[in-house]
mmCIF file of C-alpha atoms and ligand atoms in Angstrom:
data_model
loop_
_atom_site.group_PDB
_atom_site.id
_atom_site.type_symbol
_atom_site.label_atom_id
_atom_site.label_comp_id
_atom_site.label_asym_id
_atom_site.label_seq_id
_atom_site.Cartn_x
_atom_site.Cartn_y
_atom_site.Cartn_z
ATOM 1 C CA UNK A 1 121.123 103.747 100.462
ATOM 2 C CA UNK A 2 122.216 105.605 103.593
ATOM 3 C CA UNK A 3 122.592 104.029 107.002
ATOM 4 C CA UNK A 4 122.712 106.269 110.011
ATOM 5 C CA UNK A 5 123.160 105.893 113.761
ATOM 6 C CA UNK A 6 121.558 108.406 116.139
ATOM 7 C CA UNK A 7 123.734 108.403 119.236
ATOM 8 C CA UNK A 8 122.956 110.218 122.456
ATOM 9 C CA UNK A 9 121.875 109.862 126.075
ATOM 10 C CA UNK A 10 118.280 109.133 127.163
ATOM 11 C CA UNK A 11 116.093 112.090 126.177
ATOM 12 C CA UNK A 12 118.531 113.496 123.592
ATOM 13 C CA UNK A 13 115.779 113.266 120.957
ATOM 14 C CA UNK A 14 116.880 110.159 119.043
ATOM 15 C CA UNK A 15 113.361 108.720 118.779
ATOM 16 C CA UNK A 16 111.805 112.087 117.881
ATOM 17 C CA UNK A 17 114.266 112.667 115.049
ATOM 18 C CA UNK A 18 114.209 109.069 113.816
ATOM 19 C CA UNK A 19 110.417 109.045 113.507
ATOM 20 C CA UNK A 20 110.371 112.291 111.512
ATOM 21 C CA UNK A 21 113.182 111.205 109.190
ATOM 22 C CA UNK A 22 111.354 107.939 108.530
ATOM 23 C CA UNK A 23 108.027 109.668 107.814
ATOM 24 C CA UNK A 24 109.612 112.262 105.511
ATOM 25 C CA UNK A 25 112.184 110.219 103.642
ATOM 26 C CA UNK A 26 111.209 106.570 104.012
ATOM 27 C CA UNK A 27 114.088 105.406 106.200
ATOM 28 C CA UNK A 28 113.424 102.336 108.326
ATOM 29 C CA UNK A 29 113.811 103.041 112.062
ATOM 30 C CA UNK A 30 115.477 100.275 114.042
ATOM 31 C CA UNK A 31 114.998 101.116 117.712
ATOM 32 C CA UNK A 32 116.139 98.346 120.059
ATOM 33 C CA UNK A 33 114.225 100.077 122.884
ATOM 34 C CA UNK A 34 110.959 99.844 120.871
ATOM 35 C CA UNK A 35 111.676 96.229 119.917
ATOM 36 C CA UNK A 36 112.276 95.290 123.545
ATOM 37 C CA UNK A 37 109.114 97.135 124.713
ATOM 38 C CA UNK A 38 107.138 95.287 122.003
ATOM 39 C CA UNK A 39 108.508 91.956 123.255
ATOM 40 C CA UNK A 40 107.446 92.918 126.796
ATOM 41 C CA UNK A 41 103.880 93.651 125.633
ATOM 42 C CA UNK A 42 103.563 90.273 123.892
ATOM 43 C CA UNK A 43 104.707 88.522 127.061
ATOM 44 C CA UNK A 44 107.297 86.478 125.192
ATOM 45 C CA UNK A 45 110.137 84.697 127.024
ATOM 46 C CA UNK A 46 112.365 87.474 125.803
ATOM 47 C CA UNK A 47 109.958 90.105 127.143
ATOM 48 C CA UNK A 48 109.843 88.528 130.592
ATOM 49 C CA UNK A 49 113.624 88.256 130.659
ATOM 50 C CA UNK A 50 114.233 91.917 129.817
ATOM 51 C CA UNK A 51 111.335 93.591 131.677
ATOM 52 C CA UNK A 52 113.139 93.887 135.012
ATOM 53 C CA UNK A 53 116.415 94.993 133.439
ATOM 54 C CA UNK A 54 114.702 97.785 131.498
ATOM 55 C CA UNK A 55 112.607 99.002 134.424
ATOM 56 C CA UNK A 56 115.802 99.458 136.445
ATOM 57 C CA UNK A 57 117.478 101.319 133.590
ATOM 58 C CA UNK A 58 120.256 98.807 133.035
ATOM 59 C CA UNK A 59 121.433 97.523 129.665
ATOM 60 C CA UNK A 60 120.026 94.330 128.188
ATOM 61 C CA UNK A 61 122.735 91.824 127.116
ATOM 62 C CA UNK A 62 124.610 92.354 123.868
ATOM 63 C CA UNK A 63 123.571 88.904 122.674
ATOM 64 C CA UNK A 64 119.842 89.726 122.878
ATOM 65 C CA UNK A 65 119.961 93.123 121.147
ATOM 66 C CA UNK A 66 122.393 91.994 118.448
ATOM 67 C CA UNK A 67 120.010 89.086 117.727
ATOM 68 C CA UNK A 68 117.074 91.508 117.346
ATOM 69 C CA UNK A 69 118.978 93.750 114.947
ATOM 70 C CA UNK A 70 120.284 90.819 112.925
ATOM 71 C CA UNK A 71 116.740 89.563 112.382
ATOM 72 C CA UNK A 72 115.548 92.979 111.162
ATOM 73 C CA UNK A 73 118.545 93.644 108.929
ATOM 74 C CA UNK A 74 118.200 90.333 107.172
ATOM 75 C CA UNK A 75 114.373 90.393 106.878
ATOM 76 C CA UNK A 76 113.274 94.001 106.331
ATOM 77 C CA UNK A 77 112.886 95.213 102.740
ATOM 78 C CA UNK A 78 114.402 98.656 102.445
ATOM 79 C CA UNK A 79 115.734 100.825 99.637
ATOM 80 C CA UNK A 80 116.355 104.118 101.447
ATOM 81 C CA UNK A 81 118.371 103.172 104.520
ATOM 82 C CA UNK A 82 118.242 102.274 108.197
ATOM 83 C CA UNK A 83 118.255 104.633 111.154
ATOM 84 C CA UNK A 84 119.674 102.907 114.213
ATOM 85 C CA UNK A 85 118.091 104.490 117.293
ATOM 86 C CA UNK A 86 119.498 103.333 120.630
ATOM 87 C CA UNK A 87 121.773 100.773 118.968
ATOM 88 C CA UNK A 88 124.702 100.210 119.217
ATOM 89 C CA UNK A 89 125.205 100.980 122.904
ATOM 90 C CA UNK A 90 128.430 99.098 123.629
ATOM 91 C CA UNK A 91 131.689 98.537 121.752
ATOM 92 C CA UNK A 92 130.711 94.880 121.218
ATOM 93 C CA UNK A 93 127.414 95.992 119.625
ATOM 94 C CA UNK A 94 129.276 98.455 117.394
ATOM 95 C CA UNK A 95 131.631 95.712 116.166
ATOM 96 C CA UNK A 96 128.665 93.399 115.563
ATOM 97 C CA UNK A 97 126.803 96.077 113.586
ATOM 98 C CA UNK A 98 129.834 96.635 111.334
ATOM 99 C CA UNK A 99 130.022 92.890 110.629
ATOM 100 C CA UNK A 100 126.266 92.561 110.024
ATOM 101 C CA UNK A 101 126.231 95.451 107.558
ATOM 102 C CA UNK A 102 129.242 93.938 105.771
ATOM 103 C CA UNK A 103 127.469 90.596 105.530
ATOM 104 C CA UNK A 104 124.528 92.169 103.650
ATOM 105 C CA UNK A 105 126.793 94.256 101.422
ATOM 106 C CA UNK A 106 126.094 97.553 103.163
ATOM 107 C CA UNK A 107 128.006 100.081 105.187
ATOM 108 C CA UNK A 108 127.469 102.745 107.788
ATOM 109 C CA UNK A 109 127.424 106.307 106.448
ATOM 110 C CA UNK A 110 127.107 108.602 109.461
ATOM 111 C CA UNK A 111 126.886 108.561 113.224
ATOM 112 C CA UNK A 112 125.057 111.639 114.466
ATOM 113 C CA UNK A 113 125.767 112.417 118.100
ATOM 114 C CA UNK A 114 123.011 114.524 119.703
ATOM 115 C CA UNK A 115 124.442 116.230 122.785
ATOM 116 C CA UNK A 116 122.253 117.734 125.505
ATOM 117 C CA UNK A 117 123.173 118.617 129.092
ATOM 118 C CA UNK A 118 121.963 116.314 131.871
ATOM 119 C CA UNK A 119 119.611 118.827 133.509
ATOM 120 C CA UNK A 120 117.628 119.222 130.289
ATOM 121 C CA UNK A 121 117.566 115.451 129.769
ATOM 122 C CA UNK A 122 115.884 114.969 133.133
ATOM 123 C CA UNK A 123 113.198 117.578 132.283
ATOM 124 C CA UNK A 124 112.535 115.946 128.918
ATOM 125 C CA UNK A 125 112.325 112.401 130.212
ATOM 126 C CA UNK A 126 110.200 113.084 133.257
ATOM 127 C CA UNK A 127 107.532 114.883 131.158
ATOM 128 C CA UNK A 128 107.397 112.404 128.281
ATOM 129 C CA UNK A 129 104.391 110.319 127.223
ATOM 130 C CA UNK A 130 103.197 108.633 124.027
ATOM 131 C CA UNK A 131 99.908 107.875 122.284
ATOM 132 C CA UNK A 132 99.106 104.230 122.901
ATOM 133 C CA UNK A 133 97.563 103.881 119.415
ATOM 134 C CA UNK A 134 100.101 105.449 117.035
ATOM 135 C CA UNK A 135 103.118 105.986 119.294
ATOM 136 C CA UNK A 136 103.320 109.774 118.749
ATOM 137 C CA UNK A 137 105.646 111.349 121.328
ATOM 138 C CA UNK A 138 104.459 114.149 123.624
ATOM 139 C CA UNK A 139 105.803 116.139 126.514
ATOM 140 C CA UNK A 140 103.611 117.623 129.224
ATOM 141 C CA UNK A 141 105.285 121.054 129.000
ATOM 142 C CA UNK A 142 107.003 121.370 125.627
ATOM 143 C CA UNK A 143 104.596 119.346 123.474
ATOM 144 C CA UNK A 144 101.188 118.599 124.969
ATOM 145 C CA UNK A 145 98.409 117.443 122.580
ATOM 146 C CA UNK A 146 96.519 120.434 121.097
ATOM 147 C CA UNK A 147 93.297 119.124 122.644
ATOM 148 C CA UNK A 148 93.881 117.505 126.027
ATOM 149 C CA UNK A 149 93.424 113.721 125.922
ATOM 150 C CA UNK A 150 93.246 113.482 122.107
ATOM 151 C CA UNK A 151 96.212 112.493 119.939
ATOM 152 C CA UNK A 152 97.075 115.205 117.369
ATOM 153 C CA UNK A 153 98.176 112.625 114.824
ATOM 154 C CA UNK A 154 95.650 109.765 114.897
ATOM 155 C CA UNK A 155 92.793 111.368 116.872
ATOM 156 C CA UNK A 156 92.766 108.484 119.334
ATOM 157 C CA UNK A 157 91.170 109.096 122.718
ATOM 158 C CA UNK A 158 92.724 105.927 124.104
ATOM 159 C CA UNK A 159 95.072 106.242 126.965
ATOM 160 C CA UNK A 160 98.512 107.791 126.729
ATOM 161 C CA UNK A 161 101.486 105.766 128.008
ATOM 162 C CA UNK A 162 104.194 106.782 130.449
ATOM 163 C CA UNK A 163 107.301 104.573 130.282
ATOM 164 C CA UNK A 164 108.082 102.499 133.367
ATOM 165 C CA UNK A 165 111.750 103.555 133.230
ATOM 166 C CA UNK A 166 110.973 107.297 132.966
ATOM 167 C CA UNK A 167 111.455 108.056 136.657
ATOM 168 C CA UNK A 168 114.359 109.738 138.450
ATOM 169 C CA UNK A 169 115.852 106.537 139.924
ATOM 170 C CA UNK A 170 115.921 104.601 136.627
ATOM 171 C CA UNK A 171 117.088 107.673 134.762
ATOM 172 C CA UNK A 172 120.184 107.971 136.986
ATOM 173 C CA UNK A 173 121.108 104.386 136.080
ATOM 174 C CA UNK A 174 120.341 104.968 132.373
ATOM 175 C CA UNK A 175 122.616 108.032 132.352
ATOM 176 C CA UNK A 176 125.352 106.100 134.130
ATOM 177 C CA UNK A 177 125.052 103.298 131.563
ATOM 178 C CA UNK A 178 125.292 105.887 128.784
ATOM 179 C CA UNK A 179 128.462 107.521 130.092
ATOM 180 C CA UNK A 180 130.089 104.208 131.090
ATOM 181 C CA UNK A 181 129.164 101.864 128.202
ATOM 182 C CA UNK A 182 127.922 103.968 125.286
ATOM 183 C CA UNK A 183 129.977 107.175 125.276
ATOM 184 C CA UNK A 184 133.155 105.232 124.263
ATOM 185 C CA UNK A 185 131.414 104.878 120.881
ATOM 186 C CA UNK A 186 132.031 108.592 120.321
ATOM 187 C CA UNK A 187 135.775 107.887 120.101
ATOM 188 C CA UNK A 188 135.204 104.654 118.171
ATOM 189 C CA UNK A 189 133.264 106.372 115.376
ATOM 190 C CA UNK A 190 135.461 109.480 115.459
ATOM 191 C CA UNK A 191 138.443 107.315 114.551
ATOM 192 C CA UNK A 192 136.425 105.761 111.719
ATOM 193 C CA UNK A 193 135.623 109.313 110.523
ATOM 194 C CA UNK A 194 131.871 108.706 110.788
ATOM 195 C CA UNK A 195 131.048 110.970 113.736
ATOM 196 C CA UNK A 196 129.021 114.188 113.287
ATOM 197 C CA UNK A 197 128.037 116.231 116.344
ATOM 198 C CA UNK A 198 124.779 118.179 116.641
ATOM 199 C CA UNK A 199 123.527 120.309 119.499
ATOM 200 C CA UNK A 200 120.328 118.556 120.607
ATOM 201 C CA UNK A 201 118.973 121.678 122.324
ATOM 202 C CA UNK A 202 117.443 123.474 119.333
ATOM 203 C CA UNK A 203 113.874 123.067 118.125
ATOM 204 C CA UNK A 204 112.912 119.710 116.629
ATOM 205 C CA UNK A 205 112.890 121.322 113.138
ATOM 206 C CA UNK A 206 116.294 122.971 113.553
ATOM 207 C CA UNK A 207 117.848 119.689 114.605
ATOM 208 C CA UNK A 208 116.097 117.906 111.747
ATOM 209 C CA UNK A 209 117.599 120.406 109.260
ATOM 210 C CA UNK A 210 121.055 119.911 110.715
ATOM 211 C CA UNK A 211 120.732 116.155 110.340
ATOM 212 C CA UNK A 212 119.429 116.571 106.786
ATOM 213 C CA UNK A 213 122.471 118.658 105.890
ATOM 214 C CA UNK A 214 124.693 115.841 107.066
ATOM 215 C CA UNK A 215 122.962 113.047 105.176
ATOM 216 C CA UNK A 216 122.146 114.768 101.875
HETATM 217 P P1 AP5 B 1 115.571 103.332 124.604
HETATM 218 O O1 AP5 B 1 114.155 103.118 124.299
HETATM 219 O O2 AP5 B 1 116.565 103.293 123.494
HETATM 220 O O3 AP5 B 1 115.690 104.653 125.473
HETATM 221 P P2 AP5 B 1 116.849 105.746 125.649
HETATM 222 O O4 AP5 B 1 118.112 105.559 124.893
HETATM 223 O O5 AP5 B 1 116.983 105.866 127.107
HETATM 224 O O6 AP5 B 1 116.322 106.935 124.900
HETATM 225 P P3 AP5 B 1 114.930 107.589 125.072
HETATM 226 O O7 AP5 B 1 113.916 106.862 124.229
HETATM 227 O O8 AP5 B 1 114.620 107.729 126.522
HETATM 228 O O9 AP5 B 1 115.212 109.048 124.534
HETATM 229 P P4 AP5 B 1 115.337 109.636 123.059
HETATM 230 O O10 AP5 B 1 116.752 110.086 122.832
HETATM 231 O O11 AP5 B 1 114.759 108.708 122.023
HETATM 232 O O12 AP5 B 1 114.457 110.932 123.235
HETATM 233 P P5 AP5 B 1 112.970 111.240 122.700
HETATM 234 O O13 AP5 B 1 113.007 111.529 121.237
HETATM 235 O O14 AP5 B 1 112.015 110.211 123.196
HETATM 236 O O15 AP5 B 1 116.075 102.222 125.661
HETATM 237 C C1 AP5 B 1 115.307 101.882 126.797
HETATM 238 C C2 AP5 B 1 115.955 100.697 127.526
HETATM 239 O O16 AP5 B 1 115.976 99.546 126.658
HETATM 240 C C3 AP5 B 1 117.413 100.893 127.944
HETATM 241 O O17 AP5 B 1 117.522 101.554 129.188
HETATM 242 C C4 AP5 B 1 117.893 99.442 128.019
HETATM 243 O O18 AP5 B 1 117.435 98.794 129.188
HETATM 244 C C5 AP5 B 1 117.191 98.794 126.827
HETATM 245 N N1 AP5 B 1 117.965 98.868 125.569
HETATM 246 C C6 AP5 B 1 117.573 99.514 124.430
HETATM 247 N N2 AP5 B 1 118.507 99.392 123.479
HETATM 248 C C7 AP5 B 1 119.516 98.668 124.023
HETATM 249 C C8 AP5 B 1 120.781 98.231 123.537
HETATM 250 N N3 AP5 B 1 121.188 98.525 122.286
HETATM 251 N N4 AP5 B 1 121.580 97.521 124.370
HETATM 252 C C9 AP5 B 1 121.187 97.217 125.622
HETATM 253 N N5 AP5 B 1 120.005 97.608 126.156
HETATM 254 C C10 AP5 B 1 119.173 98.328 125.368
HETATM 255 O O19 AP5 B 1 112.704 112.625 123.446
HETATM 256 C C11 AP5 B 1 112.515 112.675 124.844
HETATM 257 C C12 AP5 B 1 111.485 113.783 125.198
HETATM 258 O O20 AP5 B 1 112.021 115.033 124.803
HETATM 259 C C13 AP5 B 1 110.131 113.630 124.462
HETATM 260 O O21 AP5 B 1 109.098 114.002 125.342
HETATM 261 C C14 AP5 B 1 110.231 114.612 123.289
HETATM 262 O O22 AP5 B 1 108.970 115.125 122.930
HETATM 263 C C15 AP5 B 1 111.148 115.702 123.880
HETATM 264 N N6 AP5 B 1 112.009 116.297 122.838
HETATM 265 C C16 AP5 B 1 112.709 115.631 121.869
HETATM 266 N N7 AP5 B 1 113.393 116.514 121.095
HETATM 267 C C17 AP5 B 1 113.118 117.758 121.619
HETATM 268 C C18 AP5 B 1 113.543 119.076 121.260
HETATM 269 N N8 AP5 B 1 114.390 119.310 120.238
HETATM 270 N N9 AP5 B 1 113.085 120.099 121.992
HETATM 271 C C19 AP5 B 1 112.226 119.890 123.073
HETATM 272 N N10 AP5 B 1 111.788 118.654 123.439
HETATM 273 C C20 AP5 B 1 112.235 117.604 122.723
#
């Protein structure tokens, strides 16, 4: 089994790469962002609590996200490995992940840092949308659906979703949170000899190949 963290700022391509790796190789994607958005949709207490925080672009508390990951790690059947997408995001979350993996007899194999300059991140985030049926990711300039209004993957003609936090004001706060709270993890995992750096500016396939070379 291989367990992998995809680390990078908003728009670096963590979700895009995680989805493809899961489809191709059977990894299980654990995205705390997706879990929190799911909780918001179901109008749970948790969803109501985090909705405002996420819309502003701030980080949800460590306690909440560690709880979500703990539940998945202890309940999800998996023989290939986990891809952590958007988690951990603070040093406390990184410590908690190490302890959780230990407690289920597993370890972390690699942390892949996707680096992309801020200007490109803004372009990617502001043009992003997803299919509301299957979740496929699109971009209005770099990856529009082949036939306008129809999802390439599932053929759905239902509406496409734009994320509430994908606007310039929230993005500034998300980037600040990344550089302030999450980028210290680069040093943390470097010292543990887990860190691998990949330029996130190539094509989706090029980046995928670079990740594959790391994990094979
Ligand atoms: P989360 O959902 O994790 O969002 P994020 O980290 O801001 O990352 P994004 O999903 O925006 O970007 P991505 O790197 O996945 O890029 P993508 O592949 O989509 O978190 C959202 C919020 O939830 C946080 O702000 C926080 O409030 C809360 N939260 C979540 N986890 C938390 C935690 N652990 N602790 C505390 N709070 C937490 O790509 C972006 C666009 O670029 C797409 O349109 C895509 O098509 C395009 N693209 C991707 N790759 C390429 C490429 N190679 N070339 C051209 N275009 C590309």
